[in-house]
Amino acid sequence: MSGFSVVIPARMASSRLPGKPLADLAGKPMVVRVAEQAARSHASQVVVATDHHDILQACAVHGIEAVMTRQDHASGTDRLAEVALCMQWPAEQIVVNVQGDEPLIDPALIDRLAALMAETQVPMATVAHPFQAAPDMFNPNVVKVVLDHAGRALYFSRAPIPYARDAFAHDTSVLPADLPVLRHIGMYAYQAGFLQTYSSLSPSPLEQFEALEQLRVLWHGYPIMVATVSEAPAAGVDTPADLERVRAVLAGR
């Protein structure tokens, strides 16, 4: 798969880990590590989208393409839309959003998501994986997604969906073996033209209650394809403990 772009949003502000994009990981800033992983995919271009000059400078030092974006974007998708306009990408250009705190992201996953976009020609796609732990099913911090027969998202929720009525009436500690439970992974791909469309869509009540911005897309009638992978990708960095975990992984390499 070729001919797609990767955009890595990197904001300096972080409530749990201030300055996270510039955190040192084996001698390089985190955002640079993420960009280097993304560059191992078949992307034709990798761009960091930032709101801070220090991040812009760090990228320049390591030869990473970066652009300055506004600080007042309501969401990461809106930031991507600004980048797509700045780059003058054609409407059909595939844009994969890789979060700036995922230095262990698998390049093959980026390729798979871009390939799904190319094969189905949908405006947006994302990723999910099966899970077997019942506590995750009932954890509102774990986002679930239900698919139709073609692999399109029917709904995303923090609630336990699909709900096994009869099984859970007797026992909620075990998931039925054939229950199609999928955990949503917050990685997205878009057609560049749809990024501009998204920015013009009004927020939906669903996304406001669930605090899930992808529900805006479904609310307005646009399909989201979902690539189902067998296992969860490597976790990103949200806390100081996560940072030490990734440092240990890189040291082991």
Short mmCIF file of C-alpha atoms in Angstrom, two decimals:
data_model
loop_
_atom_site.label_atom_id
_atom_site.label_comp_id
_atom_site.label_asym_id
_atom_site.label_seq_id
_atom_site.Cartn_x
_atom_site.Cartn_y
_atom_site.Cartn_z
CA MET A 1 0.00 0.00 0.00
CA SER A 2 1.42 3.38 -1.01
CA GLY A 3 0.24 6.89 -1.69
CA PHE A 4 -1.07 7.77 1.75
CA SER A 5 0.06 10.29 4.33
CA VAL A 6 0.49 10.05 8.09
CA VAL A 7 -0.23 13.01 10.35
CA ILE A 8 0.93 12.96 13.98
CA PRO A 9 -0.82 15.55 16.17
CA ALA A 10 1.51 16.64 18.99
CA ARG A 11 0.31 19.14 21.57
CA MET A 12 2.60 20.34 24.33
CA ALA A 13 -0.17 20.51 26.94
CA SER A 14 -0.84 17.32 28.88
CA SER A 15 -2.57 17.18 32.26
CA ARG A 16 -0.86 13.96 33.37
CA LEU A 17 2.50 14.31 31.62
CA PRO A 18 3.44 17.93 30.78
CA GLY A 19 5.71 18.31 27.75
CA LYS A 20 4.98 14.72 26.72
CA PRO A 21 5.93 15.03 23.01
CA LEU A 22 9.47 16.05 24.00
CA ALA A 23 9.95 13.40 26.69
CA ASP A 24 13.29 11.68 26.18
CA LEU A 25 13.14 8.12 24.86
CA ALA A 26 16.62 6.64 24.46
CA GLY A 27 18.09 9.94 23.31
CA LYS A 28 15.26 11.15 21.09
CA PRO A 29 12.03 13.06 21.81
CA MET A 30 8.90 10.91 21.90
CA VAL A 31 7.33 12.63 18.90
CA VAL A 32 10.44 11.83 16.85
CA ARG A 33 10.22 8.16 17.87
CA VAL A 34 6.58 8.11 16.75
CA ALA A 35 7.46 9.72 13.41
CA GLU A 36 10.27 7.23 12.85
CA GLN A 37 7.91 4.32 13.47
CA ALA A 38 5.36 5.82 11.08
CA ALA A 39 8.07 6.26 8.45
CA ARG A 40 8.62 2.49 8.53
CA SER A 41 5.15 2.07 7.04
CA HIS A 42 4.53 2.54 3.31
CA ALA A 43 3.38 6.13 3.82
CA SER A 44 4.63 8.54 1.18
CA GLN A 45 4.72 11.39 3.73
CA VAL A 46 4.86 11.70 7.52
CA VAL A 47 3.98 15.07 9.04
CA VAL A 48 3.91 16.19 12.67
CA ALA A 49 1.16 18.72 13.40
CA THR A 50 1.98 20.79 16.46
CA ASP A 51 0.98 23.93 18.30
CA HIS A 52 4.37 24.61 19.92
CA HIS A 53 7.64 25.95 18.51
CA ASP A 54 9.78 23.66 20.70
CA ILE A 55 8.18 20.61 19.08
CA LEU A 56 8.65 22.15 15.65
CA GLN A 57 12.34 22.72 16.41
CA ALA A 58 12.86 19.20 17.78
CA CYS A 59 11.40 17.75 14.59
CA ALA A 60 13.66 19.95 12.45
CA VAL A 61 16.76 18.78 14.34
CA HIS A 62 15.89 15.16 13.53
CA GLY A 63 14.81 15.76 9.95
CA ILE A 64 11.09 15.24 10.61
CA GLU A 65 8.61 17.27 8.58
CA ALA A 66 6.36 19.35 10.83
CA VAL A 67 3.82 22.15 10.53
CA MET A 68 2.45 24.66 13.02
CA THR A 69 -1.29 24.53 13.62
CA ARG A 70 -3.72 26.61 15.61
CA GLN A 71 -3.98 26.10 19.36
CA ASP A 72 -7.76 26.34 19.59
CA HIS A 73 -8.85 23.22 17.71
CA ALA A 74 -11.77 21.44 19.37
CA SER A 75 -10.47 18.01 18.36
CA GLY A 76 -7.56 16.19 16.79
CA THR A 77 -9.65 15.67 13.65
CA ASP A 78 -9.99 19.43 13.24
CA ARG A 79 -6.20 19.73 13.53
CA LEU A 80 -5.80 17.14 10.76
CA ALA A 81 -8.21 19.12 8.58
CA GLU A 82 -5.99 22.18 8.92
CA VAL A 83 -2.94 20.14 7.90
CA ALA A 84 -4.74 18.70 4.86
CA LEU A 85 -5.59 22.23 3.71
CA CYS A 86 -2.05 23.43 4.34
CA MET A 87 -0.61 20.53 2.33
CA GLN A 88 -3.20 20.97 -0.43
CA TRP A 89 -3.84 17.25 -0.51
CA PRO A 90 -6.47 16.14 -3.05
CA ALA A 91 -9.87 15.12 -1.69
CA GLU A 92 -9.21 11.41 -2.27
CA GLN A 93 -5.85 11.43 -0.44
CA ILE A 94 -5.78 8.93 2.44
CA VAL A 95 -4.64 10.44 5.73
CA VAL A 96 -3.81 8.21 8.71
CA ASN A 97 -3.86 9.82 12.13
CA VAL A 98 -1.18 8.38 14.43
CA GLN A 99 -1.24 9.75 17.96
CA GLY A 100 1.91 11.53 19.12
CA ASP A 101 2.17 9.40 22.26
CA GLU A 102 2.48 5.99 20.56
CA PRO A 103 6.23 5.45 20.07
CA LEU A 104 5.75 1.67 19.73
CA ILE A 105 3.07 1.83 17.02
CA ASP A 106 3.31 -1.05 14.57
CA PRO A 107 3.97 0.24 11.01
CA ALA A 108 2.06 -2.77 9.65
CA LEU A 109 -1.08 -1.54 11.43
CA ILE A 110 -0.75 1.82 9.72
CA ASP A 111 -0.46 0.05 6.37
CA ARG A 112 -3.48 -2.12 7.10
CA LEU A 113 -5.68 0.83 7.94
CA ALA A 114 -4.61 2.71 4.81
CA ALA A 115 -5.21 -0.41 2.69
CA LEU A 116 -8.73 -0.76 4.12
CA MET A 117 -9.45 2.83 3.10
CA ALA A 118 -8.18 2.20 -0.41
CA GLU A 119 -10.13 -1.04 -0.82
CA THR A 120 -13.47 0.24 0.45
CA GLN A 121 -13.21 3.92 -0.55
CA VAL A 122 -15.04 5.00 2.59
CA PRO A 123 -14.54 8.46 4.10
CA MET A 124 -13.22 7.14 7.42
CA ALA A 125 -11.85 3.98 9.03
CA THR A 126 -10.58 2.85 12.42
CA VAL A 127 -9.36 -0.25 14.29
CA ALA A 128 -10.71 -2.68 16.88
CA HIS A 129 -9.71 -5.98 18.45
CA PRO A 130 -11.58 -8.74 20.34
CA PHE A 131 -11.22 -9.00 24.09
CA GLN A 132 -12.18 -11.74 26.49
CA ALA A 133 -12.05 -10.08 29.93
CA ALA A 134 -15.50 -9.44 31.35
CA PRO A 135 -14.35 -6.50 33.53
CA ASP A 136 -13.37 -4.64 30.34
CA MET A 137 -16.87 -5.16 29.00
CA PHE A 138 -18.31 -3.19 31.91
CA ASN A 139 -15.51 -0.60 32.16
CA PRO A 140 -16.69 2.78 30.78
CA ASN A 141 -13.08 3.71 30.00
CA VAL A 142 -12.98 0.84 27.48
CA VAL A 143 -14.79 1.88 24.31
CA LYS A 144 -16.73 -0.86 22.54
CA VAL A 145 -17.81 -0.98 18.89
CA VAL A 146 -20.45 -3.11 17.17
CA LEU A 147 -20.12 -3.88 13.45
CA ASP A 148 -22.49 -4.80 10.65
CA HIS A 149 -21.95 -7.74 8.28
CA ALA A 150 -19.59 -5.71 6.07
CA GLY A 151 -17.33 -4.49 8.88
CA ARG A 152 -18.87 -1.03 9.17
CA ALA A 153 -19.40 0.47 12.61
CA LEU A 154 -22.98 0.43 13.84
CA TYR A 155 -22.22 2.17 17.13
CA PHE A 156 -19.43 3.03 19.54
CA SER A 157 -20.15 3.14 23.26
CA ARG A 158 -18.69 3.15 26.73
CA ALA A 159 -21.59 0.90 27.71
CA PRO A 160 -21.37 -2.91 27.44
CA ILE A 161 -22.39 -3.62 23.84
CA PRO A 162 -23.49 -6.01 22.49
CA TYR A 163 -25.30 -6.96 25.69
CA ALA A 164 -25.83 -10.69 26.19
CA ARG A 165 -29.21 -10.45 27.90
CA ASP A 166 -29.70 -14.07 28.97
CA ALA A 167 -26.07 -14.83 29.84
CA PHE A 168 -25.55 -11.65 31.84
CA ALA A 169 -28.80 -12.21 33.73
CA HIS A 170 -27.06 -15.14 35.40
CA ASP A 171 -23.37 -14.13 35.43
CA THR A 172 -21.53 -10.95 34.41
CA SER A 173 -18.09 -12.25 35.32
CA VAL A 174 -17.68 -14.31 32.15
CA LEU A 175 -18.24 -13.38 28.51
CA PRO A 176 -20.18 -15.82 26.33
CA ALA A 177 -17.73 -17.57 24.02
CA ASP A 178 -19.37 -16.37 20.80
CA LEU A 179 -20.21 -12.83 21.86
CA PRO A 180 -18.72 -10.46 19.22
CA VAL A 181 -17.15 -8.01 21.66
CA LEU A 182 -14.69 -5.57 20.09
CA ARG A 183 -12.57 -2.98 21.84
CA HIS A 184 -12.13 0.19 19.84
CA ILE A 185 -8.59 1.44 19.27
CA GLY A 186 -8.33 5.22 18.81
CA MET A 187 -6.49 5.20 15.50
CA TYR A 188 -8.19 6.68 12.44
CA ALA A 189 -7.80 7.15 8.71
CA TYR A 190 -9.70 9.62 6.53
CA GLN A 191 -10.09 10.83 3.02
CA ALA A 192 -8.59 14.33 3.02
CA GLY A 193 -11.80 15.78 1.61
CA PHE A 194 -13.84 14.26 4.41
CA LEU A 195 -11.65 16.00 6.98
CA GLN A 196 -13.07 19.28 5.73
CA THR A 197 -16.58 17.82 5.80
CA TYR A 198 -16.10 16.65 9.38
CA SER A 199 -15.12 20.14 10.50
CA SER A 200 -18.42 21.44 9.15
CA LEU A 201 -20.61 18.84 10.88
CA SER A 202 -22.55 19.90 13.93
CA PRO A 203 -21.87 18.00 17.18
CA SER A 204 -24.37 15.27 18.00
CA PRO A 205 -26.09 14.55 21.33
CA LEU A 206 -24.63 11.05 21.21
CA GLU A 207 -21.02 12.23 21.14
CA GLN A 208 -21.66 14.76 23.86
CA PHE A 209 -23.10 12.17 26.25
CA GLU A 210 -20.62 9.41 25.39
CA ALA A 211 -17.65 11.79 24.94
CA LEU A 212 -16.78 10.00 21.67
CA GLU A 213 -16.25 12.33 18.72
CA GLN A 214 -16.50 9.54 16.12
CA LEU A 215 -20.23 9.32 16.88
CA ARG A 216 -20.63 12.63 15.06
CA VAL A 217 -19.76 10.82 11.83
CA LEU A 218 -22.36 8.07 12.34
CA TRP A 219 -24.97 10.58 13.50
CA HIS A 220 -24.71 12.42 10.18
CA GLY A 221 -24.94 9.21 8.16
CA TYR A 222 -21.33 8.63 7.09
CA PRO A 223 -19.89 5.09 7.25
CA ILE A 224 -16.84 4.13 9.31
CA MET A 225 -15.06 0.93 8.28
CA VAL A 226 -13.34 -1.02 11.05
CA ALA A 227 -10.20 -3.12 10.64
CA THR A 228 -10.33 -5.96 13.16
CA VAL A 229 -6.94 -7.12 14.40
CA SER A 230 -6.29 -10.14 16.59
CA GLU A 231 -4.49 -8.38 19.44
CA ALA A 232 -4.26 -4.96 21.01
CA PRO A 233 -1.46 -2.70 19.72
CA ALA A 234 1.29 -1.60 22.08
CA ALA A 235 -0.08 0.86 24.62
CA GLY A 236 0.71 4.54 24.31
CA VAL A 237 2.15 6.91 26.90
CA ASP A 238 -0.28 8.68 29.23
CA THR A 239 1.54 8.63 32.58
CA PRO A 240 5.08 8.70 33.97
CA ALA A 241 4.77 4.94 34.54
CA ASP A 242 3.94 4.46 30.84
CA LEU A 243 7.00 6.51 29.96
CA GLU A 244 9.26 4.24 32.01
CA ARG A 245 7.68 1.17 30.44
CA VAL A 246 8.47 2.39 26.93
CA ARG A 247 12.01 3.36 27.96
CA ALA A 248 12.52 -0.19 29.21
CA VAL A 249 11.26 -1.62 25.90
CA LEU A 250 13.61 0.58 23.88
CA ALA A 251 16.52 -0.26 26.17
CA GLY A 252 15.80 -3.95 25.61
CA ARG A 253 16.05 -3.48 21.86
#
